[in-house]
Amino acid sequence: MTLRKQLYDGKAKTIFTGPGDDTLIQYFKDDATAYNAQKHAILAGKGILNNLISEHIMLYLKDQGIPTHFIERMNEREQLIRKVSIIPLEVVVRNIAAGSLVKRLAGDHIRISLGTVLDQPLVEYYLKEDALNDPIMASDHALAFGLATGEELDTIVEHTLTINTLMQGMFKSVGITLVDFKLEFGRLEGSNAIVLADEISPDNCRLWDIETGDKKDKDRFREDLGGLVEAYRDIANRLGLDCSALDQERKD
Ligand code: UDP
């Protein structure tokens, strides 16, 4: 057996070499960061919940025909994934106005405020570059600077809109409104096929309770509302996931 090697230590996950040349292991940490890591905390159990929730969503999307990097969950904090080269774009989908959209564009011409339901899903691109604070950009920037081809961007938008429809339905059925979320895509080693990568969890979605409007996502940390782990656990419970690993870790 070869020893695993750490390849990348991110804000919420660490990536290690996998058992095969075309696989990697992603480890979910308890670190929470916001505002480009200016704000940081360790929230015990967050990684376990994100691992479970992301597994559930990735399997559901895979089942519905979306190609993903996900292979299997290995244990409470790790997933086996296919090796991809990540396209340095953060693809954000918005169904309801919130966050930076409202801060940036609400005014006389664009009459939106927090909670405005958008007429159609809005797909935005941000450059994945911490040193520049992940600036928003047009798809033409991605093309002009060779980050992705036109064909790849078409595939990304097509998958993104399908994922949005599937996830909206999944969350609605458990009493949650999918406000917005962020996706990352990568190219599979060898074939260069575009697949969904990274994670989908309350760390990168806005999820509001349909009845109460309660926030069940990372805004609890961004806005110092407290109760983040409990909110993520509520999402996991509603999705029918077994959270016993969380209880076990808390007991140890
Ligand atoms: N998001 C993310 N990573 C980022 C930026 C945004 O996962 O680096 C997610 C965020 O959780 C939200 C959506 O993308 O669900 C839209 O975020 P927004 O642009 O409103 O930014 P924010 O208000 O979080 O700064």
Short mmCIF file of C-alpha atoms and ligand atoms in Angstrom, two decimals:
data_model
loop_
_atom_site.label_atom_id
_atom_site.label_comp_id
_atom_site.label_asym_id
_atom_site.label_seq_id
_atom_site.Cartn_x
_atom_site.Cartn_y
_atom_site.Cartn_z
CA MET A 1 0.00 0.00 0.00
CA THR A 2 1.36 3.43 -0.93
CA LEU A 3 1.18 6.21 1.63
CA ARG A 4 -1.12 9.02 0.69
CA LYS A 5 0.40 12.40 -0.03
CA GLN A 6 -1.27 15.74 0.64
CA LEU A 7 -1.62 17.63 -2.64
CA TYR A 8 -3.60 20.70 -1.63
CA ASP A 9 -4.88 22.19 1.61
CA GLY A 10 -7.96 24.30 0.89
CA LYS A 11 -10.16 26.40 3.15
CA ALA A 12 -12.69 23.67 3.94
CA LYS A 13 -11.14 20.55 2.36
CA THR A 14 -7.77 18.86 1.95
CA ILE A 15 -6.94 16.85 -1.16
CA PHE A 16 -4.75 13.74 -0.99
CA THR A 17 -3.48 11.29 -3.59
CA GLY A 18 -5.89 8.40 -4.10
CA PRO A 19 -5.38 4.64 -4.40
CA GLY A 20 -5.26 4.81 -8.22
CA ASP A 21 -3.48 7.20 -10.59
CA ASP A 22 -6.80 8.66 -11.70
CA THR A 23 -8.30 9.08 -8.21
CA LEU A 24 -7.96 11.51 -5.32
CA ILE A 25 -9.28 11.65 -1.76
CA GLN A 26 -11.03 14.75 -0.50
CA TYR A 27 -11.13 15.25 3.27
CA PHE A 28 -13.83 17.53 4.74
CA LYS A 29 -12.53 19.78 7.51
CA ASP A 30 -14.48 21.62 10.20
CA ASP A 31 -13.01 24.98 9.16
CA ALA A 32 -15.46 27.70 8.20
CA THR A 33 -14.21 30.76 6.36
CA ALA A 34 -15.90 33.81 4.90
CA TYR A 35 -14.95 37.09 3.25
CA ASN A 36 -12.00 35.47 1.48
CA ALA A 37 -10.83 33.78 4.70
CA GLN A 38 -10.67 37.03 6.71
CA LYS A 39 -13.16 35.37 9.05
CA HIS A 40 -12.35 31.86 10.28
CA ALA A 41 -13.67 29.40 12.86
CA ILE A 42 -13.64 25.68 13.56
CA LEU A 43 -17.20 24.36 13.83
CA ALA A 44 -17.07 20.82 15.20
CA GLY A 45 -18.87 18.33 12.98
CA LYS A 46 -19.39 20.60 9.95
CA GLY A 47 -17.07 18.46 7.82
CA ILE A 48 -18.98 15.27 8.66
CA LEU A 49 -22.28 16.86 7.66
CA ASN A 50 -20.94 18.39 4.43
CA ASN A 51 -19.43 15.04 3.47
CA LEU A 52 -22.83 13.33 3.95
CA ILE A 53 -24.89 16.06 2.27
CA SER A 54 -22.53 16.40 -0.69
CA GLU A 55 -22.47 12.62 -1.17
CA HIS A 56 -26.27 12.55 -1.20
CA ILE A 57 -26.55 15.36 -3.76
CA MET A 58 -23.75 14.07 -5.99
CA LEU A 59 -25.32 10.56 -6.06
CA TYR A 60 -28.72 12.02 -6.87
CA LEU A 61 -27.31 14.15 -9.69
CA LYS A 62 -25.28 11.20 -11.03
CA ASP A 63 -28.45 9.12 -11.00
CA GLN A 64 -30.16 11.81 -13.06
CA GLY A 65 -27.41 11.75 -15.69
CA ILE A 66 -25.08 14.53 -14.55
CA PRO A 67 -21.41 13.47 -14.85
CA THR A 68 -19.54 14.10 -11.57
CA HIS A 69 -16.12 13.47 -10.06
CA PHE A 70 -17.72 11.59 -7.14
CA ILE A 71 -16.94 7.87 -6.76
CA GLU A 72 -17.85 7.00 -3.16
CA ARG A 73 -17.79 8.18 0.42
CA MET A 74 -14.99 6.30 2.18
CA ASN A 75 -15.69 7.23 5.80
CA GLU A 76 -17.19 10.08 7.81
CA ARG A 77 -14.78 12.71 6.51
CA GLU A 78 -13.44 11.41 3.20
CA GLN A 79 -14.62 10.84 -0.35
CA LEU A 80 -12.94 9.03 -3.20
CA ILE A 81 -13.14 11.20 -6.32
CA ARG A 82 -11.90 11.13 -9.90
CA LYS A 83 -8.87 13.26 -10.63
CA VAL A 84 -9.83 16.34 -12.65
CA SER A 85 -8.14 19.56 -13.56
CA ILE A 86 -10.39 22.20 -12.08
CA ILE A 87 -11.59 24.95 -14.43
CA PRO A 88 -10.86 28.17 -12.50
CA LEU A 89 -14.46 29.40 -12.65
CA GLU A 90 -16.97 29.55 -9.83
CA VAL A 91 -20.35 29.12 -11.47
CA VAL A 92 -23.09 30.70 -9.35
CA VAL A 93 -26.81 30.09 -9.99
CA ARG A 94 -29.39 32.37 -8.42
CA ASN A 95 -33.15 31.80 -8.12
CA ILE A 96 -33.75 34.48 -5.50
CA ALA A 97 -31.82 37.71 -4.94
CA ALA A 98 -29.39 37.60 -2.00
CA GLY A 99 -25.80 38.31 -1.04
CA SER A 100 -23.49 40.03 -3.48
CA LEU A 101 -26.17 40.31 -6.20
CA VAL A 102 -28.23 42.69 -4.06
CA LYS A 103 -25.16 44.61 -2.84
CA ARG A 104 -23.84 45.05 -6.37
CA LEU A 105 -26.91 45.71 -8.51
CA ALA A 106 -29.95 46.80 -6.47
CA GLY A 107 -30.88 50.38 -7.41
CA ASP A 108 -33.10 52.49 -9.64
CA HIS A 109 -32.62 50.33 -12.72
CA ILE A 110 -32.56 46.91 -11.11
CA ARG A 111 -35.29 46.88 -8.50
CA ILE A 112 -34.37 43.87 -6.42
CA SER A 113 -33.92 43.39 -2.70
CA LEU A 114 -33.12 40.45 -0.46
CA GLY A 115 -35.68 37.75 -1.27
CA THR A 116 -36.84 38.98 -4.68
CA VAL A 117 -37.76 35.94 -6.79
CA LEU A 118 -35.95 36.21 -10.13
CA ASP A 119 -37.95 35.71 -13.35
CA GLN A 120 -35.49 33.05 -14.47
CA PRO A 121 -32.36 31.42 -13.02
CA LEU A 122 -29.35 33.70 -13.31
CA VAL A 123 -25.97 32.06 -14.08
CA GLU A 124 -22.86 34.07 -13.16
CA TYR A 125 -19.14 33.38 -13.43
CA TYR A 126 -16.48 34.36 -10.94
CA LEU A 127 -12.75 33.91 -11.47
CA LYS A 128 -11.43 31.42 -8.90
CA GLU A 129 -8.48 33.50 -7.71
CA ASP A 130 -8.28 34.28 -3.99
CA ALA A 131 -5.56 36.90 -4.53
CA LEU A 132 -8.06 38.91 -6.62
CA ASN A 133 -11.00 38.19 -4.31
CA ASP A 134 -12.79 35.97 -6.88
CA PRO A 135 -13.96 38.80 -9.20
CA ILE A 136 -17.16 38.42 -11.24
CA MET A 137 -16.60 38.17 -14.97
CA ALA A 138 -18.45 37.48 -18.21
CA SER A 139 -18.32 34.17 -20.04
CA ASP A 140 -16.49 36.12 -22.78
CA HIS A 141 -13.62 36.69 -20.33
CA ALA A 142 -13.38 32.95 -19.83
CA LEU A 143 -13.25 32.50 -23.61
CA ALA A 144 -10.90 35.41 -24.29
CA PHE A 145 -8.39 34.24 -21.71
CA GLY A 146 -8.64 30.57 -22.64
CA LEU A 147 -10.05 29.35 -19.33
CA ALA A 148 -12.62 27.23 -21.19
CA THR A 149 -13.71 26.67 -24.78
CA GLY A 150 -17.12 27.75 -26.11
CA GLU A 151 -18.17 24.11 -26.26
CA GLU A 152 -17.09 23.57 -22.64
CA LEU A 153 -19.00 26.65 -21.49
CA ASP A 154 -22.11 25.41 -23.31
CA THR A 155 -21.80 22.07 -21.51
CA ILE A 156 -21.25 23.84 -18.17
CA VAL A 157 -24.37 26.01 -18.58
CA GLU A 158 -26.46 23.05 -19.70
CA HIS A 159 -25.38 20.94 -16.68
CA THR A 160 -25.74 23.93 -14.34
CA LEU A 161 -29.35 24.65 -15.32
CA THR A 162 -30.28 20.96 -15.09
CA ILE A 163 -28.60 20.73 -11.66
CA ASN A 164 -30.55 23.80 -10.55
CA THR A 165 -33.88 22.26 -11.57
CA LEU A 166 -33.04 18.93 -9.91
CA MET A 167 -31.80 20.53 -6.70
CA GLN A 168 -34.73 22.95 -6.47
CA GLY A 169 -37.08 19.96 -6.61
CA MET A 170 -35.04 17.95 -4.11
CA PHE A 171 -34.96 20.75 -1.56
CA LYS A 172 -38.57 21.82 -2.11
CA SER A 173 -39.70 18.30 -1.26
CA VAL A 174 -38.11 18.71 2.20
CA GLY A 175 -39.44 22.22 2.84
CA ILE A 176 -36.37 24.18 1.74
CA THR A 177 -36.03 26.98 -0.84
CA LEU A 178 -32.84 26.82 -2.91
CA VAL A 179 -31.92 30.52 -3.11
CA ASP A 180 -28.54 30.27 -4.84
CA PHE A 181 -25.45 28.07 -4.99
CA LYS A 182 -21.96 27.75 -6.41
CA LEU A 183 -20.60 24.96 -8.61
CA GLU A 184 -17.15 24.05 -9.89
CA PHE A 185 -16.40 21.92 -12.91
CA GLY A 186 -13.29 20.06 -14.00
CA ARG A 187 -11.85 18.14 -16.93
CA LEU A 188 -11.40 14.41 -16.39
CA GLU A 189 -7.85 13.18 -16.82
CA GLY A 190 -7.52 11.47 -20.17
CA SER A 191 -10.82 12.26 -21.88
CA ASN A 192 -11.05 15.96 -20.86
CA ALA A 193 -14.80 15.43 -20.40
CA ILE A 194 -16.46 18.12 -18.27
CA VAL A 195 -17.70 16.85 -14.91
CA LEU A 196 -19.17 18.45 -11.82
CA ALA A 197 -16.46 18.66 -9.13
CA ASP A 198 -15.81 20.05 -5.63
CA GLU A 199 -18.78 19.70 -3.23
CA ILE A 200 -22.41 20.76 -2.95
CA SER A 201 -23.30 21.49 0.66
CA PRO A 202 -24.77 24.27 2.82
CA ASP A 203 -21.27 25.83 2.66
CA ASN A 204 -21.90 26.79 -0.95
CA CYS A 205 -25.69 27.04 -1.17
CA ARG A 206 -28.21 29.44 0.34
CA LEU A 207 -31.02 27.35 1.82
CA TRP A 208 -34.06 28.92 3.48
CA ASP A 209 -36.86 27.15 5.34
CA ILE A 210 -39.96 27.50 3.13
CA GLU A 211 -42.25 28.21 6.10
CA THR A 212 -40.12 30.38 8.40
CA GLY A 213 -37.40 31.76 6.09
CA ASP A 214 -34.81 30.49 8.60
CA LYS A 215 -31.31 30.32 7.11
CA LYS A 216 -29.87 26.80 6.95
CA ASP A 217 -26.51 27.61 5.34
CA LYS A 218 -23.16 29.36 5.76
CA ASP A 219 -24.85 32.77 6.13
CA ARG A 220 -25.30 31.68 9.77
CA PHE A 221 -21.53 32.00 10.08
CA ARG A 222 -21.13 35.04 7.78
CA GLU A 223 -23.78 36.93 9.76
CA ASP A 224 -22.86 35.61 13.25
CA LEU A 225 -26.28 34.03 13.70
CA GLY A 226 -24.90 30.94 15.51
CA GLY A 227 -26.33 27.42 15.23
CA LEU A 228 -24.60 26.54 11.96
CA VAL A 229 -23.94 22.89 12.75
CA GLU A 230 -27.53 22.44 13.99
CA ALA A 231 -28.84 24.01 10.76
CA TYR A 232 -26.67 21.75 8.56
CA ARG A 233 -27.82 18.80 10.64
CA ASP A 234 -31.42 19.78 10.04
CA ILE A 235 -30.73 19.73 6.29
CA ALA A 236 -29.10 16.28 6.60
CA ASN A 237 -32.04 14.99 8.67
CA ARG A 238 -34.61 16.30 6.20
CA LEU A 239 -32.72 14.55 3.39
CA GLY A 240 -32.97 11.33 5.42
CA LEU A 241 -29.23 11.00 6.08
CA ASP A 242 -27.78 9.00 8.95
CA CYS A 243 -25.94 11.47 11.21
CA SER A 244 -24.82 8.93 13.81
CA ALA A 245 -21.11 9.60 12.99
CA LEU A 246 -21.65 13.15 14.21
CA ASP A 247 -23.07 11.96 17.52
CA GLN A 248 -20.26 9.43 17.87
CA GLU A 249 -17.58 12.10 17.35
CA ARG A 250 -19.27 14.40 19.85
CA LYS A 251 -19.28 11.59 22.45
CA ASP A 252 -15.56 10.76 21.94
N1 UDP B 1 -20.37 31.05 -2.88
C1 UDP B 1 -19.43 30.07 -2.61
N2 UDP B 1 -18.11 30.40 -2.64
C2 UDP B 1 -17.67 31.65 -2.92
C3 UDP B 1 -18.63 32.64 -3.19
C4 UDP B 1 -19.99 32.31 -3.16
O1 UDP B 1 -19.77 28.92 -2.36
O2 UDP B 1 -16.44 31.87 -2.94
C5 UDP B 1 -21.81 30.71 -2.87
C6 UDP B 1 -22.52 31.32 -1.67
O3 UDP B 1 -22.55 30.42 -0.58
C7 UDP B 1 -23.90 31.57 -2.21
C8 UDP B 1 -23.68 31.81 -3.72
O4 UDP B 1 -22.40 31.26 -4.01
O5 UDP B 1 -24.71 30.41 -2.06
C9 UDP B 1 -23.72 33.27 -4.10
O6 UDP B 1 -22.81 33.98 -3.29
P1 UDP B 1 -22.69 35.57 -3.39
O7 UDP B 1 -22.09 35.94 -4.70
O8 UDP B 1 -23.97 36.19 -3.04
O9 UDP B 1 -21.55 35.93 -2.37
P2 UDP B 1 -21.54 36.28 -0.83
O10 UDP B 1 -22.75 37.08 -0.51
O11 UDP B 1 -21.49 34.95 -0.18
O12 UDP B 1 -20.26 37.05 -0.70
#
